[in-house]
Coordinates of C-alpha atoms in Angstrom, one line a residue:
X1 CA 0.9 10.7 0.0
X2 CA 4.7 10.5 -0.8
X3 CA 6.0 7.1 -0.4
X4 CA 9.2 5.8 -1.3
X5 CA 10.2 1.9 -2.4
X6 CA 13.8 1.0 -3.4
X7 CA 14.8 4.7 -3.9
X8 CA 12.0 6.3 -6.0
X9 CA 9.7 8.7 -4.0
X10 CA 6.3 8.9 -5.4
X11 CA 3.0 10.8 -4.6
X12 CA 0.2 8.3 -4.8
X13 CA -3.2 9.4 -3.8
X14 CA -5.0 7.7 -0.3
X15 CA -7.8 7.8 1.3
X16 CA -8.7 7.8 4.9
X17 CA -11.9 5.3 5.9
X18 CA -13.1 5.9 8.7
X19 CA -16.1 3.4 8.9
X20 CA -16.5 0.1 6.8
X21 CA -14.0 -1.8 5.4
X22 CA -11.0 -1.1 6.0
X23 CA -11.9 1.3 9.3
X24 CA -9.7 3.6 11.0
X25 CA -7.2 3.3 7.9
X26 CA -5.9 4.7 4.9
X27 CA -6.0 3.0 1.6
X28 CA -3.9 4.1 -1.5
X29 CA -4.7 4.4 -4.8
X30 CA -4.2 0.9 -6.8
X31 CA -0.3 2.0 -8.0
X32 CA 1.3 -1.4 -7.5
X33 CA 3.0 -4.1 -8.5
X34 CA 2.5 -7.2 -6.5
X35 CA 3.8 -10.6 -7.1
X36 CA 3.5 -13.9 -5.3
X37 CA 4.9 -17.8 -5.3
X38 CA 1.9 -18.5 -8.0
X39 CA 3.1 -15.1 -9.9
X40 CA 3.0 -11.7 -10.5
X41 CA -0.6 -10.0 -9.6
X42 CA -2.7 -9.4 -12.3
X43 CA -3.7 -6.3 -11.7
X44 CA -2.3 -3.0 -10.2
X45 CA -2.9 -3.3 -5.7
X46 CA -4.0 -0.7 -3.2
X47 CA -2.0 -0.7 0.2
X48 CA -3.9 -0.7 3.5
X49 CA -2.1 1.7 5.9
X50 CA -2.3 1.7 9.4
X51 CA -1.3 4.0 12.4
X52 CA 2.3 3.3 13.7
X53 CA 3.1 1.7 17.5
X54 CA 6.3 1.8 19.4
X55 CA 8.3 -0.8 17.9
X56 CA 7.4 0.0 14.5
X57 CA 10.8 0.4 12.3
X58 CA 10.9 4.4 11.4
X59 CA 11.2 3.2 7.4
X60 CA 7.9 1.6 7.8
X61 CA 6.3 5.5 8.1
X62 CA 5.1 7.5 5.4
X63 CA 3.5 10.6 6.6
X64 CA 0.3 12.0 4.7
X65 CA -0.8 15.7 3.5
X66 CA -2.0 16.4 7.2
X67 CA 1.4 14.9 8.8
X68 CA -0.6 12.6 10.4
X69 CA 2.2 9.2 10.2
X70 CA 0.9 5.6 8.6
X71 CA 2.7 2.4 8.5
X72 CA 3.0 0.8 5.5
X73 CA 2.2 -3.3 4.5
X74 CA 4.3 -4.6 2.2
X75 CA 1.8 -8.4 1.7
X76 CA -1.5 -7.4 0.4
X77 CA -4.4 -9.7 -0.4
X78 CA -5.8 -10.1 -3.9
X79 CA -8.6 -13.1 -4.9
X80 CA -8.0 -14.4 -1.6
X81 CA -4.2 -15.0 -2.5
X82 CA -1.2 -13.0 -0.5
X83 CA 1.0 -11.0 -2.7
X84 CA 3.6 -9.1 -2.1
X85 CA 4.6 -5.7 -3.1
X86 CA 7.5 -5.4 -5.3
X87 CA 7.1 -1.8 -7.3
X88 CA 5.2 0.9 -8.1
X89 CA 2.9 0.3 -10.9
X90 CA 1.9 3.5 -13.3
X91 CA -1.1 5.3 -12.3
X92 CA -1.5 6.1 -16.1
X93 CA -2.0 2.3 -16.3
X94 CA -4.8 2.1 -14.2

């Protein structure tokens, strides 16, 4: 899935879940950096992706391999704290 933060387009693999955790959504790969008011995430987060509604803001959408359209979340969970996106992290890393 091609998705683009602060200028750089990158294809980062996802996965659609369509039972469990999370259902009816896509999940990316873990490819990024998150950081939060206790610090930066220790380790590399997945975003959940969801389908778009009427008011959501077209820069929101990425659109995967199918051009089926998914919104993105920029505050992810982590070890039950909130974090919040801030780059992509290398998936060589991983």
């Amino acid at each position: 899935m091609a998705i683009e933060l602060d200028g750089l387009l990158q294809l980062v693999p996802a996965e659609y879940h369509a039972t469990g955790v999370p259902a009816q959504r896509m999940l990316t790969a873990r490819a990024f950096y998150a950081d939060s008011v206790f610090g930066e995430c220790p380790v590399p987060v997945a975003i959940p992706l969801h389908r778009p509604t009427a008011g959501t803001h077209s820069t929101l959408i990425v659109v995967d391999d199918l051009g089926e359209s998914w919104v993105m979340r920029f505050d992810v969970w982590h070890n039950q704290f909130r974090y919040h996106i801030t780059g992509f992290y290398p998936l060589d890393r991983t």
